Amino acid sequence: MAGSGNAHMRAGADRVLSVHDLVVEFPVGRGQRVHAVSGLHLDLVRGETLGILGESGCGKSSAGRAVMQLPPPTSGSVVLEGTELTGSGGRALRRARARMQLIMQDPVSSLNPRRRVADLVAEGLDIRGEREDRRARVDAALRSVGLDPDTVRDRRPHELSGGQCQRVCIARALVLDPALLICDEPVSSLDVSVQAQILNLLEEAKERHGLSMVFVAHDVAVVKNVSDRVMVLYLGKTCEVLPSEGLHVRAAHPYTRLLLDSVPGQENGDAPGERAAELPSPVDPPSGCRFRTRCPWAQERCAREEPQLREVGPGHHVACHLVE
Amino acid sequence: MRRAARALGELAAVLFLVSLGVFLLVTAMPGDPAVMVLGEGHPPEAYDEVRSELGLDRPVFEQYLDWLASAVTGDLGTSLVPPQHEVAERLLLALPVSLQLAAMALVIALAVAIPLAMWSAHHEGGRIDRAVSAGTFGVLSVPPFLAGLLLIMVFAGGLGWFPRAEWARLGDGLAANLHHALLPALTIALMELAQFTRVLRNDLTVTLREDHILASRARGRSPVRVLVSDALRPSSFSLVTLLGLSVGRLIGSTVVVEYLFSLPGVGSLVVGAANQGDVPTVQGAVLAIAVFYVLANAAIDLSYRALDPRIRRSHV
Amino acid sequence: MSEPLLDVEDLRTTFHTPRGDVHAVDGVSLRLEAGRTLGVVGESGSGKSVLGRTVMGLVSSGPGVTVSGRVSLAGQDVHALAPAERRRLWGPRVAMVFQDPMTSLNPVKRVGRHIDEVLRLHLRLGRREARERTVGLLRQVGIPEPERRAGQYPHELSGGMRQRVVIAAALACGPDLLIADEPTTALDVTVQRQILDLVASLSRRSGMAVVLISHDLAAVGGRADRVAVMYGGRLVESAPTSRVFGAPRHPYTGALLASAPRLSAAPHSRLPTIEGRPPDPADPPPGCRFAPRCPRAEAVCRGGAPPLLDLAPVGGHPHEVACRLPLEAESTEVGHGR
Amino acid sequence: MSETLTDRRTATRRPDLVAWFSGTWLVVLAVLAAAAPLLPLPEHVDLTRSLTAPTLSGPDPASGHLLGTNAFGLDLFARALHGARSSLAIALAAVALGAVVGGALGILAGYLGRTVDTVVGVATNVLLAVPPLILLIALATVLEPNARNVTLALALLTVPTMVRLARANTMAFAQREFVLAARAMGASGWRVMTRELLPNVLLPVLSMAMVLISVLVVAEASLSFLGLGIQPPAPTWGNMIAEGEGRVLEEHPHVVLVPGVFLFLTVFSFNILGEKARKRWDTRSGAR
């Protein structure tokens, strides 16, 4: 792709989240800007999980945080359950944030080291001034993520393992009864055996609370496992949107194919590989299709013309000139 | 480039505010400078005359601008206390003494601290390391005036190796000059030496734990080579930082030690003036020291670039 | 069977800490023949990195550490050598690549100097000659414009390029054995593959043996001839790669394979998990370290450390397992990969 | 790996004895200093009451002057304890004041950034543009040399260090994900500063305060030594040491050594405890 367009957006009312033309840029001095996310569209139906897949620097984390308005995007619109979030400041935004919760990559760092588990889980309630049943709600949340309230309640984060810390993070998100969970690489700092526990936990939580989820990660197999739809990003642009069912067979975009071929254990000798190893600078992204500098099939047209997302199958959209 | 302009602007703002603060010292003074000049029992006409001569009858800000204008051209006014010397002249006479002492102290401190820190870091946790660390802590807890008195007691009094309180200018011969300067310089150096050793040693032990040191060792380099060529340079940032921080302490120690040894430097000048309430002299000296100090720190900030290629690129 | 290049016998590395002795490596034995690749797999805290460093001799007995057992590299007992002699091995005989290419290059040294120095130290090359060899090595590890790159500082290169530099420095003196400690963990997936391909092709070309340490079974799987699985400082299973993936015998290996999400599986399928948490290295459980988390464990497993026994049919490649109640030979059909 | 582990071992085992000694010395000194007016000590300040006492007598418990007397026959032990009263009180009050003001400004500057940060930054730089002792001398030239003014001047000296430390820690913690998490749950800026940042910034600030106490004890003594602090005959360690300048020192070294040892042990103890505290709690030094 790395192209633009909104052909993959769906009609219909039951949308928890819809994001239009999201742009995130950071100044890096000398008048230059990092183009972290450039014109992203996405929508999310109730109960659905959207996986956002990409490597470091593709803008997947920036996109997740811009939806949270942390910090607000450079431009674009984010509508959560019918409420426009961009531009709404201060109190209104803080209230809306309770409906969407963020789970981050490093569970140890996302917990204030000086506070106890019970207070960490109750933090959202305290902020909202919801004092009734505080203890009972905290205990229920801890139990729902598989922690025993009596043993962990008075511990501090450094006394817990990474997996347990991530459970605490999930508990404190769930206690607010959100509609949307944004998970930013929630398992990439965990060992494989712990990773499976957390993934299962997220699935259970989603079913029990009727959550919708945006799941940002770099691991194809993990994303495929938790998602209904997968969106592949490269240098801030969308390459491909497709159902996760059969993803490894149907994926059509050269970049998605490269990702699939790079999965350990999937190496296949006759894959064309890629041209140059270097990731272009997000300060000065390539013209046309942003992936063209690494694409083995790139043509002259790819430099000139930016590909648009086109439907190539049911619910399957690709932004590439070469895919039929 | 924009960063450099910004830093320069901030430097100017700081110097401006410092000069304003230094000037305002007069207004904070409890007594009346005119009375001080005249002494008790002066005729009233003379009082008004002195006041207008000193510019005290004009608005404060105007006085400040005047003062700043003359200060920039090198005129720092005259001392309030007889004999009413030009402040700038006295400063110029005193400056070489202080600079020599501070420079000698710095050289001594670095010459001892760098090898000592490397030796100590190399034997981290060992007997040598513990002895060095205990020694530096001990030395750090002896303020320079106390250290100076003890050194005088032993080397000037008991052993009689050094003069106790005289100064020989360079004109009197290099040997005499060094003979007189060594004991005070050593006094000043002690605390810097201990501080340098401690910080550099801690920094080296951290650097020595980094992956690239392990990688270098894994390529078969000897521990001493690793210490000198792989660890010392990354650690030298903190040494430079430390130099910046030590300049302030160094100036303080020099003041105290000059006073203690009765050496004709800026320190003796400023302490004497402070004790007599001679505000113009204190003002002039403080302004000069502050300008020197700010510029020294700016120079140190600049030297980071030369040392760390990562900063070098991001700054330009 | 030929004389092995690397022969490790009952290696133990113990750190003495205020909390008590930590048995980071607790009785590991393994062999590696010249030109072969051994994968060492384990989760964090399994002792795999300490094993690599102890084999290399970077961790050796001293204040706070005790190393016992024997590491024999091309016939020389690494831990019996004087420090200066051991250093002479590092570079020409054995070299190491570390996990994080951001920190394993000295930030204030130019890229070329990292390689230059090794050449001049071990091969006693002149300045000019070393410089030429450096450029050649950089080209060999796939760095474009090697002349220009050699003059740059590490922070001017991407992570993947930096790891290539680290590899070039490791290969400079043509070692017989390369120990790569999580060489791709800090890198992106697509770059990860390039680096692993590079190590494999270099190994093939120069007949260099490789110990590939990783937390990711699948990453090691495609590159290693044999895989050794570590848990709690011990080897629990060691077998030809296809056997480890196709018919793991240790319950831990089986569970580890099963808990990784598979590309071919349907979305939202629940993953089998390993309950509990890894053992505390300062206070490990008695007997089999995995017993507290093992669904098959019985009283006998908590009795004493299970020995590492060869369960392979006569004549086959050894398939060693440290388990009193191993999985059936063909019980789980786990496809290679995910 | 091996190095870290060994270091942790030696670091926790070794200095405990020294630390215990330091703590004991400070507690004993503080108790004696607090109780000094109540203790049956010989005269320490009033020259008219020491006319009959021996002058410059050496330490001799039998004479009733435990550590000897000075040139006016005033008892050195009593003077040292009364000196400790003013030294400790001034240093503690100044550090407390500096920590509160500097800490608050540092958190505000670090979290709010922009204008607040610039203003606080320039103010800090102005204070730092004059070397500490020179700043003290300048203030001493124009201020009445009493305990209150000395305390205020010393507090001013600690503010820039505290601001920088608090600001650096605030900025480091503000980047940590738990602050982002709190904001994601709708926490206001005030809540983030007081509930998330303050508890984390407090420990490094407190440990820095420990280190600064020793610096201030030395600064106060230096000022007194230069004749610019509290004036004799009211005792401070600095002006007591100043009494030993010149020939007195060689003939009667105890005049210098008695206050010198008090000063040394106190500064040493604060240094040891401060360093211990800093090692444990400080994540990021405030140095530039």
mmCIF file with all atom_site columns, N, CA and C in Angstrom, chain C residues 191-228:
data_model
loop_
_atom_site.group_PDB
_atom_site.id
_atom_site.type_symbol
_atom_site.label_atom_id
_atom_site.label_alt_id
_atom_site.label_comp_id
_atom_site.label_asym_id
_atom_site.label_entity_id
_atom_site.label_seq_id
_atom_site.pdbx_PDB_ins_code
_atom_site.Cartn_x
_atom_site.Cartn_y
_atom_site.Cartn_z
_atom_site.occupancy
_atom_site.B_iso_or_equiv
_atom_site.pdbx_formal_charge
_atom_site.auth_seq_id
_atom_site.auth_comp_id
_atom_site.auth_asym_id
_atom_site.auth_atom_id
_atom_site.pdbx_PDB_model_num
ATOM 1   N N  . VAL C 1 191 ? 12.838 -7.920  9.827  1.00 0.00 ? 191 VAL C N  1
ATOM 2   C CA . VAL C 1 191 ? 14.279 -7.814  9.994  1.00 0.00 ? 191 VAL C CA 1
ATOM 3   C C  . VAL C 1 191 ? 14.823 -9.056  10.686 1.00 0.00 ? 191 VAL C C  1
ATOM 4   N N  . GLN C 1 192 ? 14.027 -9.550  11.635 1.00 0.00 ? 192 GLN C N  1
ATOM 5   C CA . GLN C 1 192 ? 14.383 -10.758 12.357 1.00 0.00 ? 192 GLN C CA 1
ATOM 6   C C  . GLN C 1 192 ? 14.714 -11.890 11.390 1.00 0.00 ? 192 GLN C C  1
ATOM 7   N N  . ARG C 1 193 ? 13.872 -12.032 10.416 1.00 0.00 ? 193 ARG C N  1
ATOM 8   C CA . ARG C 1 193 ? 14.081 -13.103 9.451  1.00 0.00 ? 193 ARG C CA 1
ATOM 9   C C  . ARG C 1 193 ? 15.373 -12.905 8.687  1.00 0.00 ? 193 ARG C C  1
ATOM 10  N N  . GLN C 1 194 ? 15.648 -11.656 8.270  1.00 0.00 ? 194 GLN C N  1
ATOM 11  C CA . GLN C 1 194 ? 16.884 -11.391 7.526  1.00 0.00 ? 194 GLN C CA 1
ATOM 12  C C  . GLN C 1 194 ? 18.109 -11.758 8.340  1.00 0.00 ? 194 GLN C C  1
ATOM 13  N N  . ILE C 1 195 ? 18.092 -11.393 9.628  1.00 0.00 ? 195 ILE C N  1
ATOM 14  C CA . ILE C 1 195 ? 19.264 -11.646 10.474 1.00 0.00 ? 195 ILE C CA 1
ATOM 15  C C  . ILE C 1 195 ? 19.473 -13.143 10.662 1.00 0.00 ? 195 ILE C C  1
ATOM 16  N N  . LEU C 1 196 ? 18.384 -13.869 10.903 1.00 0.00 ? 196 LEU C N  1
ATOM 17  C CA . LEU C 1 196 ? 18.513 -15.314 11.079 1.00 0.00 ? 196 LEU C CA 1
ATOM 18  C C  . LEU C 1 196 ? 18.999 -15.974 9.785  1.00 0.00 ? 196 LEU C C  1
ATOM 19  N N  . ASP C 1 197 ? 18.486 -15.492 8.646  1.00 0.00 ? 197 ASP C N  1
ATOM 20  C CA . ASP C 1 197 ? 18.958 -16.011 7.358  1.00 0.00 ? 197 ASP C CA 1
ATOM 21  C C  . ASP C 1 197 ? 20.447 -15.764 7.202  1.00 0.00 ? 197 ASP C C  1
ATOM 22  N N  . LEU C 1 198 ? 20.884 -14.552 7.610  1.00 0.00 ? 198 LEU C N  1
ATOM 23  C CA . LEU C 1 198 ? 22.286 -14.186 7.478  1.00 0.00 ? 198 LEU C CA 1
ATOM 24  C C  . LEU C 1 198 ? 23.168 -15.127 8.294  1.00 0.00 ? 198 LEU C C  1
ATOM 25  N N  . VAL C 1 199 ? 22.783 -15.348 9.561  1.00 0.00 ? 199 VAL C N  1
ATOM 26  C CA . VAL C 1 199 ? 23.585 -16.227 10.415 1.00 0.00 ? 199 VAL C CA 1
ATOM 27  C C  . VAL C 1 199 ? 23.637 -17.626 9.804  1.00 0.00 ? 199 VAL C C  1
ATOM 28  N N  . ALA C 1 200 ? 22.495 -18.101 9.312  1.00 0.00 ? 200 ALA C N  1
ATOM 29  C CA . ALA C 1 200 ? 22.465 -19.446 8.738  1.00 0.00 ? 200 ALA C CA 1
ATOM 30  C C  . ALA C 1 200 ? 23.375 -19.546 7.524  1.00 0.00 ? 200 ALA C C  1
ATOM 31  N N  . SER C 1 201 ? 23.351 -18.525 6.671  1.00 0.00 ? 201 SER C N  1
ATOM 32  C CA . SER C 1 201 ? 24.151 -18.632 5.458  1.00 0.00 ? 201 SER C CA 1
ATOM 33  C C  . SER C 1 201 ? 25.643 -18.506 5.781  1.00 0.00 ? 201 SER C C  1
ATOM 34  N N  . LEU C 1 202 ? 25.989 -17.660 6.753  1.00 0.00 ? 202 LEU C N  1
ATOM 35  C CA . LEU C 1 202 ? 27.390 -17.534 7.140  1.00 0.00 ? 202 LEU C CA 1
ATOM 36  C C  . LEU C 1 202 ? 27.899 -18.846 7.731  1.00 0.00 ? 202 LEU C C  1
ATOM 37  N N  . SER C 1 203 ? 27.036 -19.464 8.524  1.00 0.00 ? 203 SER C N  1
ATOM 38  C CA . SER C 1 203 ? 27.414 -20.728 9.140  1.00 0.00 ? 203 SER C CA 1
ATOM 39  C C  . SER C 1 203 ? 27.659 -21.783 8.067  1.00 0.00 ? 203 SER C C  1
ATOM 40  N N  . ARG C 1 204 ? 26.767 -21.807 7.071  1.00 0.00 ? 204 ARG C N  1
ATOM 41  C CA . ARG C 1 204 ? 26.895 -22.785 5.984  1.00 0.00 ? 204 ARG C CA 1
ATOM 42  C C  . ARG C 1 204 ? 28.190 -22.562 5.223  1.00 0.00 ? 204 ARG C C  1
ATOM 43  N N  . ARG C 1 205 ? 28.450 -21.274 4.936  1.00 0.00 ? 205 ARG C N  1
ATOM 44  C CA . ARG C 1 205 ? 29.593 -20.961 4.083  1.00 0.00 ? 205 ARG C CA 1
ATOM 45  C C  . ARG C 1 205 ? 30.932 -21.266 4.762  1.00 0.00 ? 205 ARG C C  1
ATOM 46  N N  . SER C 1 206 ? 31.033 -20.952 6.068  1.00 0.00 ? 206 SER C N  1
ATOM 47  C CA . SER C 1 206 ? 32.334 -21.078 6.711  1.00 0.00 ? 206 SER C CA 1
ATOM 48  C C  . SER C 1 206 ? 32.436 -22.282 7.631  1.00 0.00 ? 206 SER C C  1
ATOM 49  N N  . GLY C 1 207 ? 31.392 -23.086 7.694  1.00 0.00 ? 207 GLY C N  1
ATOM 50  C CA . GLY C 1 207 ? 31.445 -24.268 8.548  1.00 0.00 ? 207 GLY C CA 1
ATOM 51  C C  . GLY C 1 207 ? 31.500 -23.922 10.031 1.00 0.00 ? 207 GLY C C  1
ATOM 52  N N  . MET C 1 208 ? 30.937 -22.792 10.382 1.00 0.00 ? 208 MET C N  1
ATOM 53  C CA . MET C 1 208 ? 30.965 -22.344 11.775 1.00 0.00 ? 208 MET C CA 1
ATOM 54  C C  . MET C 1 208 ? 29.789 -22.956 12.525 1.00 0.00 ? 208 MET C C  1
ATOM 55  N N  . ALA C 1 209 ? 30.068 -23.444 13.741 1.00 0.00 ? 209 ALA C N  1
ATOM 56  C CA . ALA C 1 209 ? 28.977 -23.944 14.571 1.00 0.00 ? 209 ALA C CA 1
ATOM 57  C C  . ALA C 1 209 ? 28.283 -22.768 15.247 1.00 0.00 ? 209 ALA C C  1
ATOM 58  N N  . VAL C 1 210 ? 26.981 -22.924 15.507 1.00 0.00 ? 210 VAL C N  1
ATOM 59  C CA . VAL C 1 210 ? 26.217 -21.827 16.104 1.00 0.00 ? 210 VAL C CA 1
ATOM 60  C C  . VAL C 1 210 ? 25.396 -22.348 17.276 1.00 0.00 ? 210 VAL C C  1
ATOM 61  N N  . VAL C 1 211 ? 25.431 -21.592 18.389 1.00 0.00 ? 211 VAL C N  1
ATOM 62  C CA . VAL C 1 211 ? 24.464 -21.832 19.454 1.00 0.00 ? 211 VAL C CA 1
ATOM 63  C C  . VAL C 1 211 ? 23.484 -20.671 19.397 1.00 0.00 ? 211 VAL C C  1
ATOM 64  N N  . LEU C 1 212 ? 22.233 -20.973 19.086 1.00 0.00 ? 212 LEU C N  1
ATOM 65  C CA . LEU C 1 212 ? 21.231 -19.938 18.893 1.00 0.00 ? 212 LEU C CA 1
ATOM 66  C C  . LEU C 1 212 ? 20.301 -19.950 20.106 1.00 0.00 ? 212 LEU C C  1
ATOM 67  N N  . ILE C 1 213 ? 20.444 -18.903 20.936 1.00 0.00 ? 213 ILE C N  1
ATOM 68  C CA . ILE C 1 213 ? 19.645 -18.858 22.155 1.00 0.00 ? 213 ILE C CA 1
ATOM 69  C C  . ILE C 1 213 ? 18.410 -17.999 21.910 1.00 0.00 ? 213 ILE C C  1
ATOM 70  N N  . SER C 1 214 ? 17.229 -18.491 22.277 1.00 0.00 ? 214 SER C N  1
ATOM 71  C CA . SER C 1 214 ? 16.022 -17.697 22.033 1.00 0.00 ? 214 SER C CA 1
ATOM 72  C C  . SER C 1 214 ? 14.898 -18.092 22.978 1.00 0.00 ? 214 SER C C  1
ATOM 73  N N  . HIS C 1 215 ? 13.940 -17.197 23.134 1.00 0.00 ? 215 HIS C N  1
ATOM 74  C CA . HIS C 1 215 ? 12.755 -17.545 23.903 1.00 0.00 ? 215 HIS C CA 1
ATOM 75  C C  . HIS C 1 215 ? 11.686 -18.110 22.968 1.00 0.00 ? 215 HIS C C  1
ATOM 76  N N  . ASP C 1 216 ? 11.943 -18.018 21.666 1.00 0.00 ? 216 ASP C N  1
ATOM 77  C CA . ASP C 1 216 ? 10.922 -18.333 20.681 1.00 0.00 ? 216 ASP C CA 1
ATOM 78  C C  . ASP C 1 216 ? 11.248 -19.658 19.991 1.00 0.00 ? 216 ASP C C  1
ATOM 79  N N  . LEU C 1 217 ? 10.519 -20.701 20.377 1.00 0.00 ? 217 LEU C N  1
ATOM 80  C CA . LEU C 1 217 ? 10.760 -22.020 19.809 1.00 0.00 ? 217 LEU C CA 1
ATOM 81  C C  . LEU C 1 217 ? 10.712 -21.988 18.294 1.00 0.00 ? 217 LEU C C  1
ATOM 82  N N  . ALA C 1 218 ? 9.704  -21.306 17.769 1.00 0.00 ? 218 ALA C N  1
ATOM 83  C CA . ALA C 1 218 ? 9.497  -21.324 16.323 1.00 0.00 ? 218 ALA C CA 1
ATOM 84  C C  . ALA C 1 218 ? 10.669 -20.646 15.603 1.00 0.00 ? 218 ALA C C  1
ATOM 85  N N  . ALA C 1 219 ? 11.199 -19.554 16.180 1.00 0.00 ? 219 ALA C N  1
ATOM 86  C CA . ALA C 1 219 ? 12.285 -18.827 15.528 1.00 0.00 ? 219 ALA C CA 1
ATOM 87  C C  . ALA C 1 219 ? 13.511 -19.714 15.399 1.00 0.00 ? 219 ALA C C  1
ATOM 88  N N  . VAL C 1 220 ? 13.757 -20.530 16.426 1.00 0.00 ? 220 VAL C N  1
ATOM 89  C CA . VAL C 1 220 ? 14.918 -21.403 16.419 1.00 0.00 ? 220 VAL C CA 1
ATOM 90  C C  . VAL C 1 220 ? 14.681 -22.590 15.496 1.00 0.00 ? 220 VAL C C  1
ATOM 91  N N  . GLY C 1 221 ? 13.402 -23.019 15.462 1.00 0.00 ? 221 GLY C N  1
ATOM 92  C CA . GLY C 1 221 ? 13.050 -24.241 14.766 1.00 0.00 ? 221 GLY C CA 1
ATOM 93  C C  . GLY C 1 221 ? 13.556 -24.333 13.345 1.00 0.00 ? 221 GLY C C  1
ATOM 94  N N  . GLY C 1 222 ? 13.387 -23.258 12.584 1.00 0.00 ? 222 GLY C N  1
ATOM 95  C CA . GLY C 1 222 ? 13.753 -23.310 11.180 1.00 0.00 ? 222 GLY C CA 1
ATOM 96  C C  . GLY C 1 222 ? 15.241 -23.334 10.923 1.00 0.00 ? 222 GLY C C  1
ATOM 97  N N  . ARG C 1 223 ? 16.057 -23.047 11.935 1.00 0.00 ? 223 ARG C N  1
ATOM 98  C CA . ARG C 1 223 ? 17.492 -22.854 11.697 1.00 0.00 ? 223 ARG C CA 1
ATOM 99  C C  . ARG C 1 223 ? 18.379 -23.893 12.363 1.00 0.00 ? 223 ARG C C  1
ATOM 100 N N  . ALA C 1 224 ? 17.869 -24.597 13.382 1.00 0.00 ? 224 ALA C N  1
ATOM 101 C CA . ALA C 1 224 ? 18.752 -25.432 14.186 1.00 0.00 ? 224 ALA C CA 1
ATOM 102 C C  . ALA C 1 224 ? 18.671 -26.892 13.771 1.00 0.00 ? 224 ALA C C  1
ATOM 103 N N  . ASP C 1 225 ? 19.797 -27.607 13.923 1.00 0.00 ? 225 ASP C N  1
ATOM 104 C CA . ASP C 1 225 ? 19.813 -29.041 13.699 1.00 0.00 ? 225 ASP C CA 1
ATOM 105 C C  . ASP C 1 225 ? 19.219 -29.756 14.911 1.00 0.00 ? 225 ASP C C  1
ATOM 106 N N  . ARG C 1 226 ? 19.602 -29.222 16.082 1.00 0.00 ? 226 ARG C N  1
ATOM 107 C CA . ARG C 1 226 ? 19.052 -29.770 17.325 1.00 0.00 ? 226 ARG C CA 1
ATOM 108 C C  . ARG C 1 226 ? 18.502 -28.639 18.167 1.00 0.00 ? 226 ARG C C  1
ATOM 109 N N  . VAL C 1 227 ? 17.551 -28.962 19.022 1.00 0.00 ? 227 VAL C N  1
ATOM 110 C CA . VAL C 1 227 ? 17.001 -27.967 19.939 1.00 0.00 ? 227 VAL C CA 1
ATOM 111 C C  . VAL C 1 227 ? 17.101 -28.499 21.357 1.00 0.00 ? 227 VAL C C  1
ATOM 112 N N  . ALA C 1 228 ? 17.592 -27.619 22.255 1.00 0.00 ? 228 ALA C N  1
ATOM 113 C CA . ALA C 1 228 ? 17.629 -27.964 23.675 1.00 0.00 ? 228 ALA C CA 1
ATOM 114 C C  . ALA C 1 228 ? 16.679 -27.027 24.398 1.00 0.00 ? 228 ALA C C  1
#
